[in-house]
Amino acid sequence: MANRKNRLTGPLAPFFIVLLLTGCGRDEHALEFLHQGRTMGTGFHVTVILEEGQTPPQPEVIDRELERINSLMSTYRKDSEINRFNRAPVGASLPVSADFCELLKLSQQVYQLSRGAFNPAVGPLVDLWGFGPADTHDQIPTAKEIARLLGEMDFNALHAGCYQGQIVKTVPLHLDFSAVAKGYAADRVGQLLAERGYRNYLVEVGGELALAGHNASGSAWRIAIEKPALLQGGVQQVISLSDVGVATSGDYRNYFEKDGKRYSHTIDPRTGRPIEHNLASITVVASTAAEADALATALMVLGAEQSLALVEQRNIAAYFLVKQGDKFVAKASGRFAQYLALEGSL
Ligand code: AMP
Ligand code: MG
């Protein structure tokens, strides 16, 4: 069979499982600021509910912050900070931004928690499988190529971390923060709005959300988790929440298909191959969108069984959609139950 490209979205694909709902009960007098655009190869959307006497934020301030983060974290830009780190020889001491250090620290925590299922050092394998900047035309790599790159993924060995804005590259790693950068960008825009006195906002970058305060109806934000079906789509579950970050990972939006087999963009660092299991999507709620983003990717790698055990053990708020035949079965962790909106409360 011909090499059929079925990748639906571009680099750092939007994984738009979470829909934004503006329901009834809306306060007609509430003043809303809306701004949207594109960043990191995906879309973003910002809603701010203004309080009395408040002037709207300047869209350029939001655009500039997103551009700043993209210019640091994009593996598609030659001169990005992450690519400078990736190109640097072992032993080099490099100046790095506070953002880089923060993502590194969070990644190290989620790496530990997931026992390496989440691993930003997966970059070369992401490329090898054709999901990175290097277009490999959906070629299936050989076992030898995979084995060689698996030997260069010891993220733990970068234990030194950042010190006074400097990092020493102790091992030959190629990092890829794509699994956490969209959530981080949403947090940063949220923080920027908060610093300017805005207390009610929803910031979404590629489906990852930073939420604060209330919506136009004066209640918690309501978000719809999409059914993981490409053609039928529709709302699977409505959740109601605020002052948290939300992220979703799944295996059906960004993939390629060859000889009738689907290859996911999420790589299992234990095998060096795209994940293959019955977990269709996972939504995580955490204190920040970056944390939720990293956790969602980690749990996606681990699969339903291991993830369900981990989220209960670590008290993580997670919502799973598991494939069973041609249906999806929903499972929520104990901590997630508080976010499930009552039926009919749209
Ligand atoms: P997300 O959509 O947040 O789940 O992130 C998926 C992206 O993260 C992929 O497109 C890769 O660039 C990268 N990635 C793939 N596998 C992993 C992994 N096991 N750990 C960390 N990042 C990964
Ligand atoms: Mg993620």
Short mmCIF file of C-alpha atoms and ligand atoms in Angstrom, two decimals:
data_model
loop_
_atom_site.label_atom_id
_atom_site.label_comp_id
_atom_site.label_asym_id
_atom_site.label_seq_id
_atom_site.Cartn_x
_atom_site.Cartn_y
_atom_site.Cartn_z
CA MET A 1 0.00 0.00 0.00
CA ALA A 2 1.15 3.51 -0.75
CA ASN A 3 2.65 5.63 1.93
CA ARG A 4 -0.48 7.49 2.98
CA LYS A 5 0.14 10.66 4.91
CA ASN A 6 -2.59 11.16 7.41
CA ARG A 7 -1.10 13.69 9.69
CA LEU A 8 -3.88 16.13 10.27
CA THR A 9 -2.09 18.99 11.80
CA GLY A 10 1.24 20.67 11.53
CA PRO A 11 4.17 20.74 13.88
CA LEU A 12 3.23 20.96 17.54
CA ALA A 13 -0.23 20.05 16.47
CA PRO A 14 -3.32 21.57 17.99
CA PHE A 15 -4.92 18.91 19.93
CA PHE A 16 -8.22 20.53 20.28
CA ILE A 17 -10.13 18.20 22.47
CA VAL A 18 -11.21 20.88 24.84
CA LEU A 19 -13.95 23.10 23.46
CA LEU A 20 -14.99 26.40 24.88
CA LEU A 21 -18.60 26.75 25.82
CA THR A 22 -20.48 29.96 26.26
CA GLY A 23 -23.66 28.73 27.83
CA CYS A 24 -26.94 30.24 28.81
CA GLY A 25 -27.26 32.24 32.02
CA ARG A 26 -24.79 34.65 30.53
CA ASP A 27 -24.66 38.12 31.99
CA GLU A 28 -25.42 40.35 29.01
CA HIS A 29 -23.62 43.24 30.72
CA ALA A 30 -20.37 41.37 31.28
CA LEU A 31 -17.63 42.91 29.18
CA GLU A 32 -15.50 40.36 27.43
CA PHE A 33 -12.14 40.77 25.77
CA LEU A 34 -11.45 38.16 23.10
CA HIS A 35 -8.22 37.60 21.25
CA GLN A 36 -7.03 34.73 19.10
CA GLY A 37 -4.28 33.85 16.68
CA ARG A 38 -1.59 31.31 15.95
CA THR A 39 1.56 30.34 17.76
CA MET A 40 3.77 27.23 18.05
CA GLY A 41 2.22 25.80 14.89
CA THR A 42 -1.20 25.81 16.54
CA GLY A 43 -4.00 28.17 17.54
CA PHE A 44 -4.47 30.17 20.71
CA HIS A 45 -7.45 31.89 22.23
CA VAL A 46 -7.78 34.29 25.14
CA THR A 47 -10.99 35.40 26.89
CA VAL A 48 -10.92 37.96 29.68
CA ILE A 49 -14.03 38.98 31.64
CA LEU A 50 -13.47 42.61 32.51
CA GLU A 51 -14.43 44.06 35.85
CA GLU A 52 -16.01 47.46 36.33
CA GLY A 53 -13.80 50.27 35.14
CA GLN A 54 -11.22 47.94 33.59
CA THR A 55 -9.85 48.64 30.15
CA PRO A 56 -9.13 45.60 27.95
CA PRO A 57 -5.60 44.20 27.75
CA GLN A 58 -3.51 45.04 24.72
CA PRO A 59 -3.50 42.13 22.26
CA GLU A 60 0.12 42.94 21.30
CA VAL A 61 1.27 42.22 24.86
CA ILE A 62 -0.17 38.70 24.58
CA ASP A 63 1.27 38.19 21.09
CA ARG A 64 4.70 39.32 22.22
CA GLU A 65 4.76 36.93 25.18
CA LEU A 66 3.73 33.99 23.00
CA GLU A 67 6.34 34.91 20.44
CA ARG A 68 8.98 35.15 23.17
CA ILE A 69 8.21 31.63 24.43
CA ASN A 70 8.07 30.23 20.92
CA SER A 71 11.43 31.75 20.11
CA LEU A 72 12.90 30.00 23.16
CA MET A 73 11.23 26.58 22.88
CA SER A 74 10.57 25.91 19.20
CA THR A 75 12.54 23.00 17.79
CA TYR A 76 11.58 24.35 14.35
CA ARG A 77 13.62 27.53 14.76
CA LYS A 78 17.31 27.18 14.27
CA ASP A 79 18.15 30.03 16.62
CA SER A 80 15.78 29.02 19.46
CA GLU A 81 17.26 28.57 22.90
CA ILE A 82 16.45 24.87 22.94
CA ASN A 83 18.17 24.33 19.59
CA ARG A 84 21.23 26.21 20.80
CA PHE A 85 21.31 23.87 23.78
CA ASN A 86 20.83 20.87 21.48
CA ARG A 87 23.70 21.93 19.19
CA ALA A 88 26.11 22.69 22.04
CA PRO A 89 28.88 20.16 22.68
CA VAL A 90 29.03 18.14 25.87
CA GLY A 91 30.79 20.14 28.59
CA ALA A 92 29.56 23.50 27.31
CA SER A 93 28.22 25.99 29.83
CA LEU A 94 25.30 27.95 28.39
CA PRO A 95 23.27 30.92 29.54
CA VAL A 96 19.60 29.94 29.63
CA SER A 97 16.34 31.77 30.35
CA ALA A 98 14.30 31.37 33.54
CA ASP A 99 11.63 29.77 31.33
CA PHE A 100 14.04 27.06 30.16
CA CYS A 101 15.06 26.35 33.78
CA GLU A 102 11.44 26.16 34.89
CA LEU A 103 10.50 23.73 32.12
CA LEU A 104 13.57 21.66 32.87
CA LYS A 105 12.70 21.46 36.57
CA LEU A 106 9.07 20.53 35.92
CA SER A 107 10.14 17.97 33.31
CA GLN A 108 12.55 16.39 35.77
CA GLN A 109 9.73 16.04 38.31
CA VAL A 110 7.34 14.43 35.82
CA TYR A 111 10.16 12.25 34.47
CA GLN A 112 10.70 10.90 38.01
CA LEU A 113 7.01 10.52 38.76
CA SER A 114 6.36 8.63 35.51
CA ARG A 115 9.61 6.62 35.76
CA GLY A 116 10.83 8.01 32.48
CA ALA A 117 7.59 7.72 30.47
CA PHE A 118 7.72 11.49 30.09
CA ASN A 119 11.15 12.31 28.75
CA PRO A 120 12.00 15.52 26.82
CA ALA A 121 15.21 13.82 25.65
CA VAL A 122 12.97 11.91 23.24
CA GLY A 123 13.64 14.66 20.63
CA PRO A 124 15.81 12.61 18.21
CA LEU A 125 13.25 9.79 18.23
CA VAL A 126 10.43 12.24 17.55
CA ASP A 127 12.46 13.37 14.53
CA LEU A 128 13.29 9.83 13.48
CA TRP A 129 9.60 8.94 13.40
CA GLY A 130 8.86 12.04 11.32
CA PHE A 131 7.10 14.16 13.96
CA GLY A 132 9.80 16.78 14.34
CA PRO A 133 11.43 19.38 12.12
CA ALA A 134 13.31 16.76 10.07
CA ASP A 135 10.86 15.43 7.49
CA THR A 136 11.51 11.74 7.17
CA HIS A 137 8.53 11.16 4.86
CA ASP A 138 6.86 8.76 7.25
CA GLN A 139 9.56 6.14 6.90
CA ILE A 140 9.47 3.41 9.51
CA PRO A 141 12.91 3.50 11.20
CA THR A 142 14.98 0.37 11.54
CA ALA A 143 15.49 -1.35 14.90
CA LYS A 144 19.17 -0.39 14.69
CA GLU A 145 18.43 3.32 14.27
CA ILE A 146 16.01 3.21 17.21
CA ALA A 147 18.47 1.36 19.45
CA ARG A 148 21.20 3.90 18.71
CA LEU A 149 19.02 6.86 19.74
CA LEU A 150 17.64 5.08 22.81
CA GLY A 151 21.19 5.16 24.13
CA GLU A 152 21.14 8.96 24.16
CA MET A 153 18.10 9.57 26.31
CA ASP A 154 19.37 9.63 29.84
CA PHE A 155 17.47 12.71 30.96
CA ASN A 156 18.38 11.86 34.56
CA ALA A 157 22.02 12.50 33.72
CA LEU A 158 21.26 16.19 33.24
CA HIS A 159 20.85 16.33 37.00
CA ALA A 160 22.88 19.50 37.36
CA GLY A 161 19.92 21.67 36.30
CA CYS A 162 20.28 25.44 36.07
CA TYR A 163 22.45 27.49 38.33
CA GLN A 164 22.22 31.29 38.19
CA GLY A 165 20.85 31.21 34.67
CA GLN A 166 23.57 28.86 33.40
CA ILE A 167 23.42 25.20 32.54
CA VAL A 168 26.23 22.79 31.89
CA LYS A 169 25.42 20.26 29.20
CA THR A 170 26.70 17.15 30.95
CA VAL A 171 25.37 14.60 28.44
CA PRO A 172 24.71 14.59 24.67
CA LEU A 173 20.98 15.26 24.93
CA HIS A 174 18.62 16.73 22.34
CA LEU A 175 15.65 18.15 24.18
CA ASP A 176 12.08 18.62 22.95
CA PHE A 177 9.73 20.49 25.29
CA SER A 178 6.75 20.17 22.93
CA ALA A 179 4.80 18.06 25.43
CA VAL A 180 4.86 20.82 28.02
CA ALA A 181 5.48 24.11 26.14
CA LYS A 182 1.89 24.82 25.08
CA GLY A 183 0.68 24.48 28.67
CA TYR A 184 3.57 26.65 29.82
CA ALA A 185 2.70 29.32 27.25
CA ALA A 186 -0.93 29.34 28.49
CA ASP A 187 0.33 29.80 32.07
CA ARG A 188 2.64 32.64 31.06
CA VAL A 189 -0.13 34.56 29.31
CA GLY A 190 -2.37 33.95 32.33
CA GLN A 191 0.31 35.28 34.64
CA LEU A 192 0.81 38.31 32.47
CA LEU A 193 -2.93 39.09 32.65
CA ALA A 194 -2.97 38.54 36.43
CA GLU A 195 -0.03 40.94 36.84
CA ARG A 196 -2.11 43.58 35.04
CA GLY A 197 -5.03 43.11 37.42
CA TYR A 198 -7.26 40.81 35.34
CA ARG A 199 -8.76 38.16 37.57
CA ASN A 200 -11.12 36.28 35.24
CA TYR A 201 -9.58 34.67 32.21
CA LEU A 202 -9.35 31.61 30.04
CA VAL A 203 -6.16 31.18 28.04
CA GLU A 204 -5.96 28.30 25.60
CA VAL A 205 -2.88 27.34 23.57
CA GLY A 206 -3.29 24.31 21.30
CA GLY A 207 -5.99 22.88 23.56
CA GLU A 208 -4.13 23.39 26.85
CA LEU A 209 -5.82 25.80 29.25
CA ALA A 210 -5.01 28.20 32.07
CA LEU A 211 -8.19 29.26 33.88
CA ALA A 212 -8.85 31.86 36.55
CA GLY A 213 -11.84 33.46 38.22
CA HIS A 214 -15.20 33.19 36.50
CA ASN A 215 -16.84 33.23 33.09
CA ALA A 216 -19.36 35.73 31.65
CA SER A 217 -22.15 34.15 33.72
CA GLY A 218 -20.21 34.70 36.93
CA SER A 219 -19.64 30.96 37.49
CA ALA A 220 -16.67 28.62 37.09
CA TRP A 221 -15.44 28.08 33.53
CA ARG A 222 -17.16 25.26 31.63
CA ILE A 223 -15.16 23.18 29.24
CA ALA A 224 -16.27 20.37 26.97
CA ILE A 225 -14.07 17.32 26.56
CA GLU A 226 -14.48 16.21 22.99
CA LYS A 227 -15.34 12.67 21.95
CA PRO A 228 -12.18 11.12 20.47
CA ALA A 229 -13.72 10.40 17.10
CA LEU A 230 -12.33 12.29 14.16
CA LEU A 231 -15.44 12.34 12.05
CA GLN A 232 -18.33 12.20 14.49
CA GLY A 233 -16.76 14.37 17.21
CA GLY A 234 -19.13 15.99 19.69
CA VAL A 235 -19.12 16.56 23.41
CA GLN A 236 -18.15 13.66 25.63
CA GLN A 237 -18.20 15.37 29.00
CA VAL A 238 -18.58 18.87 30.39
CA ILE A 239 -16.35 19.91 33.24
CA SER A 240 -16.63 22.96 35.43
CA LEU A 241 -13.53 24.45 37.06
CA SER A 242 -11.38 27.47 37.78
CA ASP A 243 -7.97 28.59 39.04
CA VAL A 244 -6.34 25.51 37.52
CA GLY A 245 -4.56 24.30 34.39
CA VAL A 246 -6.12 21.68 32.09
CA ALA A 247 -4.46 19.63 29.36
CA THR A 248 -5.38 16.77 27.08
CA SER A 249 -3.24 14.23 25.26
CA GLY A 250 -4.55 11.70 22.78
CA ASP A 251 -3.53 9.39 20.03
CA TYR A 252 -5.94 10.27 17.25
CA ARG A 253 -5.12 13.79 16.08
CA ASN A 254 -1.49 13.70 15.23
CA TYR A 255 -0.29 10.53 13.60
CA PHE A 256 0.69 9.04 10.29
CA GLU A 257 -0.62 5.91 8.71
CA LYS A 258 1.39 3.42 6.73
CA ASP A 259 0.23 0.07 5.43
CA GLY A 260 -3.00 0.44 7.38
CA LYS A 261 -1.21 0.99 10.69
CA ARG A 262 -1.34 4.16 12.71
CA TYR A 263 1.78 5.68 14.25
CA SER A 264 1.19 8.11 17.11
CA HIS A 265 3.35 11.20 17.73
CA THR A 266 3.79 10.14 21.36
CA ILE A 267 6.89 8.01 21.72
CA ASP A 268 7.35 5.43 24.44
CA PRO A 269 10.91 6.09 25.69
CA ARG A 270 11.11 2.50 26.93
CA THR A 271 10.82 1.08 23.41
CA GLY A 272 11.68 4.07 21.20
CA ARG A 273 8.46 3.43 19.29
CA PRO A 274 5.12 5.23 19.05
CA ILE A 275 2.70 4.19 21.78
CA GLU A 276 0.23 1.45 20.98
CA HIS A 277 -2.57 0.88 23.42
CA ASN A 278 -6.27 1.37 24.06
CA LEU A 279 -6.06 4.75 25.78
CA ALA A 280 -7.68 7.21 23.35
CA SER A 281 -7.37 10.41 25.34
CA ILE A 282 -6.53 11.70 28.76
CA THR A 283 -7.41 15.03 30.35
CA VAL A 284 -5.51 16.20 33.43
CA VAL A 285 -6.30 19.06 35.81
CA ALA A 286 -3.39 20.43 37.85
CA SER A 287 -2.37 23.67 39.52
CA THR A 288 -0.71 24.89 36.30
CA ALA A 289 -1.33 24.15 32.62
CA ALA A 290 2.34 23.20 32.17
CA GLU A 291 2.10 20.55 34.87
CA ALA A 292 -1.20 19.26 33.44
CA ASP A 293 0.39 19.17 29.96
CA ALA A 294 3.43 17.17 31.07
CA LEU A 295 1.32 14.79 33.14
CA ALA A 296 -1.16 14.20 30.31
CA THR A 297 1.68 13.18 27.99
CA ALA A 298 3.25 10.98 30.69
CA LEU A 299 -0.03 9.18 31.36
CA MET A 300 -0.64 8.76 27.64
CA VAL A 301 2.67 6.91 27.39
CA LEU A 302 1.94 4.72 30.39
CA GLY A 303 -1.43 3.53 29.05
CA ALA A 304 -4.74 3.07 30.86
CA GLU A 305 -3.87 0.39 33.37
CA GLN A 306 -0.64 1.84 34.75
CA SER A 307 -1.99 5.39 34.60
CA LEU A 308 -5.16 4.59 36.50
CA ALA A 309 -3.07 3.11 39.30
CA LEU A 310 -0.63 6.06 39.29
CA VAL A 311 -3.30 8.79 39.41
CA GLU A 312 -4.99 7.21 42.42
CA GLN A 313 -1.69 6.67 44.17
CA ARG A 314 -0.54 10.27 43.56
CA ASN A 315 -3.99 11.87 43.86
CA ILE A 316 -3.92 13.32 40.32
CA ALA A 317 -7.14 14.63 38.73
CA ALA A 318 -7.41 12.72 35.44
CA TYR A 319 -10.17 11.70 33.03
CA PHE A 320 -9.55 8.79 30.65
CA LEU A 321 -11.31 7.68 27.50
CA VAL A 322 -10.46 4.06 26.85
CA LYS A 323 -11.20 2.29 23.57
CA GLN A 324 -13.29 -0.84 23.93
CA GLY A 325 -14.23 -2.26 20.55
CA ASP A 326 -15.70 0.66 18.64
CA LYS A 327 -16.81 2.44 21.82
CA PHE A 328 -15.07 4.65 24.36
CA VAL A 329 -15.39 4.02 28.06
CA ALA A 330 -14.83 6.99 30.39
CA LYS A 331 -12.97 6.63 33.67
CA ALA A 332 -12.30 9.46 36.12
CA SER A 333 -9.90 9.43 39.04
CA GLY A 334 -11.29 10.16 42.50
CA ARG A 335 -9.72 13.63 42.46
CA PHE A 336 -11.33 14.44 39.10
CA ALA A 337 -14.93 13.83 40.30
CA GLN A 338 -15.24 17.38 41.68
CA TYR A 339 -14.97 18.83 38.15
CA LEU A 340 -17.70 16.78 36.51
CA ALA A 341 -20.49 19.25 35.74
CA LEU A 342 -24.03 18.10 36.35
CA GLU A 343 -25.89 16.94 33.24
CA GLY A 344 -28.04 19.64 31.75
CA SER A 345 -26.17 22.42 33.49
CA LEU A 346 -24.82 23.90 30.28
P1 AMP B 1 1.44 16.37 23.85
O1 AMP B 1 0.61 16.73 22.68
O2 AMP B 1 1.48 17.42 24.92
O3 AMP B 1 1.12 15.01 24.43
O4 AMP B 1 2.95 16.32 23.35
C1 AMP B 1 3.34 15.47 22.30
C2 AMP B 1 4.68 15.91 21.76
O5 AMP B 1 5.68 15.71 22.77
C3 AMP B 1 5.15 15.10 20.57
O6 AMP B 1 4.77 15.71 19.36
C4 AMP B 1 6.67 15.09 20.74
O7 AMP B 1 7.26 16.28 20.21
C5 AMP B 1 6.86 15.12 22.24
N1 AMP B 1 6.92 13.76 22.84
C6 AMP B 1 6.62 12.57 22.26
N2 AMP B 1 6.78 11.57 23.13
C7 AMP B 1 7.20 12.14 24.30
C8 AMP B 1 7.55 11.61 25.58
N3 AMP B 1 7.49 10.31 25.87
N4 AMP B 1 7.95 12.49 26.55
C9 AMP B 1 8.02 13.82 26.29
N5 AMP B 1 7.70 14.37 25.10
C10 AMP B 1 7.29 13.54 24.12
MG MG B 2 1.50 17.32 26.99
#
